Amino acid sequence: MWRGPRPPILDGMSETADKSQNTAAFYGQAVASFAVAMAATAIGIFKLHADAWVRAFLGIAVLYLVTSAFTLAKVIRDRQDGTRRAYNPFEKL
């Protein structure tokens, strides 16, 4: 029986897969989209025909919404990373 090194295709089958990385284009598009959305919202609030306190309230509300969305995305990502199971091809589903 041959006792050489394991073939590379079988190495790491019981380990979790590496994290996939986003491409630079996808990252750039996401950053640009976020910047355009924030700029459009800021311009819309600035040009709104309302009292200054109303515009200030809307601006703070938008900032609160953005920070809570980032926090929620991080919590969901961390929870998924924590519950990710190891790959086992012989496990019954």
PDB file of C-alpha atoms in Angstrom:
ATOM      1  CA  MET A   1       0.000   0.000   0.000  1.00  0.00           C
ATOM      2  CA  TRP A   2       1.333   3.423  -0.952  1.00  0.00           C
ATOM      3  CA  ARG A   3       2.008   5.707   2.050  1.00  0.00           C
ATOM      4  CA  GLY A   4       2.896   8.920   0.248  1.00  0.00           C
ATOM      5  CA  PRO A   5       1.449  12.378   0.947  1.00  0.00           C
ATOM      6  CA  ARG A   6      -2.282  12.858   0.675  1.00  0.00           C
ATOM      7  CA  PRO A   7      -3.535  14.231  -2.630  1.00  0.00           C
ATOM      8  CA  PRO A   8      -4.210  17.982  -2.419  1.00  0.00           C
ATOM      9  CA  ILE A   9      -7.861  17.503  -3.313  1.00  0.00           C
ATOM     10  CA  LEU A  10      -8.418  15.590  -0.041  1.00  0.00           C
ATOM     11  CA  ASP A  11      -6.513  17.979   2.209  1.00  0.00           C
ATOM     12  CA  GLY A  12      -8.732  20.078   4.452  1.00  0.00           C
ATOM     13  CA  MET A  13     -12.030  18.387   3.654  1.00  0.00           C
ATOM     14  CA  SER A  14     -13.033  18.420   7.313  1.00  0.00           C
ATOM     15  CA  GLU A  15     -11.963  22.019   7.814  1.00  0.00           C
ATOM     16  CA  THR A  16     -14.059  25.068   7.157  1.00  0.00           C
ATOM     17  CA  ALA A  17     -13.604  26.799   3.836  1.00  0.00           C
ATOM     18  CA  ASP A  18     -11.514  29.944   3.667  1.00  0.00           C
ATOM     19  CA  LYS A  19     -13.360  33.227   3.700  1.00  0.00           C
ATOM     20  CA  SER A  20     -14.016  34.455   0.199  1.00  0.00           C
ATOM     21  CA  GLN A  21     -12.723  37.906  -0.603  1.00  0.00           C
ATOM     22  CA  ASN A  22     -14.699  40.494  -2.526  1.00  0.00           C
ATOM     23  CA  THR A  23     -13.179  41.851  -5.707  1.00  0.00           C
ATOM     24  CA  ALA A  24     -11.804  45.378  -5.789  1.00  0.00           C
ATOM     25  CA  ALA A  25     -14.523  46.391  -8.255  1.00  0.00           C
ATOM     26  CA  PHE A  26     -17.300  45.167  -5.952  1.00  0.00           C
ATOM     27  CA  TYR A  27     -15.734  46.970  -2.985  1.00  0.00           C
ATOM     28  CA  GLY A  28     -15.387  50.181  -5.009  1.00  0.00           C
ATOM     29  CA  GLN A  29     -18.979  49.956  -6.218  1.00  0.00           C
ATOM     30  CA  ALA A  30     -20.227  49.460  -2.656  1.00  0.00           C
ATOM     31  CA  VAL A  31     -18.256  52.453  -1.360  1.00  0.00           C
ATOM     32  CA  ALA A  32     -19.365  54.655  -4.268  1.00  0.00           C
ATOM     33  CA  SER A  33     -22.999  53.618  -3.834  1.00  0.00           C
ATOM     34  CA  PHE A  34     -22.864  54.417  -0.121  1.00  0.00           C
ATOM     35  CA  ALA A  35     -21.265  57.813  -0.791  1.00  0.00           C
ATOM     36  CA  VAL A  36     -23.849  58.726  -3.444  1.00  0.00           C
ATOM     37  CA  ALA A  37     -26.732  57.685  -1.183  1.00  0.00           C
ATOM     38  CA  MET A  38     -25.406  59.688   1.780  1.00  0.00           C
ATOM     39  CA  ALA A  39     -24.696  62.744  -0.390  1.00  0.00           C
ATOM     40  CA  ALA A  40     -28.153  62.631  -1.997  1.00  0.00           C
ATOM     41  CA  THR A  41     -29.814  62.317   1.402  1.00  0.00           C
ATOM     42  CA  ALA A  42     -27.754  65.182   2.836  1.00  0.00           C
ATOM     43  CA  ILE A  43     -28.565  67.436  -0.139  1.00  0.00           C
ATOM     44  CA  GLY A  44     -32.235  66.514   0.105  1.00  0.00           C
ATOM     45  CA  ILE A  45     -32.367  67.367   3.798  1.00  0.00           C
ATOM     46  CA  PHE A  46     -30.401  70.603   3.259  1.00  0.00           C
ATOM     47  CA  LYS A  47     -32.731  71.794   0.472  1.00  0.00           C
ATOM     48  CA  LEU A  48     -35.895  70.782   2.331  1.00  0.00           C
ATOM     49  CA  HIS A  49     -38.275  73.715   2.874  1.00  0.00           C
ATOM     50  CA  ALA A  50     -38.604  73.287   6.626  1.00  0.00           C
ATOM     51  CA  ASP A  51     -37.315  74.815   9.834  1.00  0.00           C
ATOM     52  CA  ALA A  52     -33.719  74.193  10.856  1.00  0.00           C
ATOM     53  CA  TRP A  53     -34.730  71.966  13.774  1.00  0.00           C
ATOM     54  CA  VAL A  54     -36.679  69.684  11.419  1.00  0.00           C
ATOM     55  CA  ARG A  55     -33.690  69.351   9.090  1.00  0.00           C
ATOM     56  CA  ALA A  56     -31.393  68.721  12.068  1.00  0.00           C
ATOM     57  CA  PHE A  57     -33.738  66.037  13.382  1.00  0.00           C
ATOM     58  CA  LEU A  58     -33.822  64.310   9.986  1.00  0.00           C
ATOM     59  CA  GLY A  59     -30.029  64.487   9.699  1.00  0.00           C
ATOM     60  CA  ILE A  60     -29.516  62.897  13.117  1.00  0.00           C
ATOM     61  CA  ALA A  61     -32.135  60.254  12.297  1.00  0.00           C
ATOM     62  CA  VAL A  62     -30.291  59.345   9.079  1.00  0.00           C
ATOM     63  CA  LEU A  63     -26.963  59.070  10.931  1.00  0.00           C
ATOM     64  CA  TYR A  64     -28.587  56.876  13.591  1.00  0.00           C
ATOM     65  CA  LEU A  65     -30.110  54.656  10.900  1.00  0.00           C
ATOM     66  CA  VAL A  66     -26.756  54.252   9.134  1.00  0.00           C
ATOM     67  CA  THR A  67     -24.842  53.364  12.316  1.00  0.00           C
ATOM     68  CA  SER A  68     -27.502  50.889  13.438  1.00  0.00           C
ATOM     69  CA  ALA A  69     -27.493  49.255   9.977  1.00  0.00           C
ATOM     70  CA  PHE A  70     -23.705  48.794  10.163  1.00  0.00           C
ATOM     71  CA  THR A  71     -24.017  47.339  13.666  1.00  0.00           C
ATOM     72  CA  LEU A  72     -26.783  44.946  12.603  1.00  0.00           C
ATOM     73  CA  ALA A  73     -24.750  43.757   9.607  1.00  0.00           C
ATOM     74  CA  LYS A  74     -21.734  43.100  11.854  1.00  0.00           C
ATOM     75  CA  VAL A  75     -23.810  41.195  14.422  1.00  0.00           C
ATOM     76  CA  ILE A  76     -25.395  39.013  11.726  1.00  0.00           C
ATOM     77  CA  ARG A  77     -21.989  38.310  10.156  1.00  0.00           C
ATOM     78  CA  ASP A  78     -20.444  37.425  13.523  1.00  0.00           C
ATOM     79  CA  ARG A  79     -23.347  35.111  14.382  1.00  0.00           C
ATOM     80  CA  GLN A  80     -23.026  33.310  11.040  1.00  0.00           C
ATOM     81  CA  ASP A  81     -19.259  32.939  11.489  1.00  0.00           C
ATOM     82  CA  GLY A  82     -19.810  31.467  14.956  1.00  0.00           C
ATOM     83  CA  THR A  83     -22.354  28.873  13.848  1.00  0.00           C
ATOM     84  CA  ARG A  84     -20.618  27.755  10.658  1.00  0.00           C
ATOM     85  CA  ARG A  85     -20.199  23.984  10.685  1.00  0.00           C
ATOM     86  CA  ALA A  86     -17.204  22.070   9.445  1.00  0.00           C
ATOM     87  CA  TYR A  87     -17.578  20.480   6.024  1.00  0.00           C
ATOM     88  CA  ASN A  88     -18.181  16.736   6.301  1.00  0.00           C
ATOM     89  CA  PRO A  89     -19.050  15.068   2.974  1.00  0.00           C
ATOM     90  CA  PHE A  90     -20.246  11.845   4.639  1.00  0.00           C
ATOM     91  CA  GLU A  91     -22.642  13.485   7.085  1.00  0.00           C
ATOM     92  CA  LYS A  92     -26.364  12.814   6.690  1.00  0.00           C
ATOM     93  CA  LEU A  93     -28.410  15.943   6.180  1.00  0.00           C
TER      94      LEU A  93
END
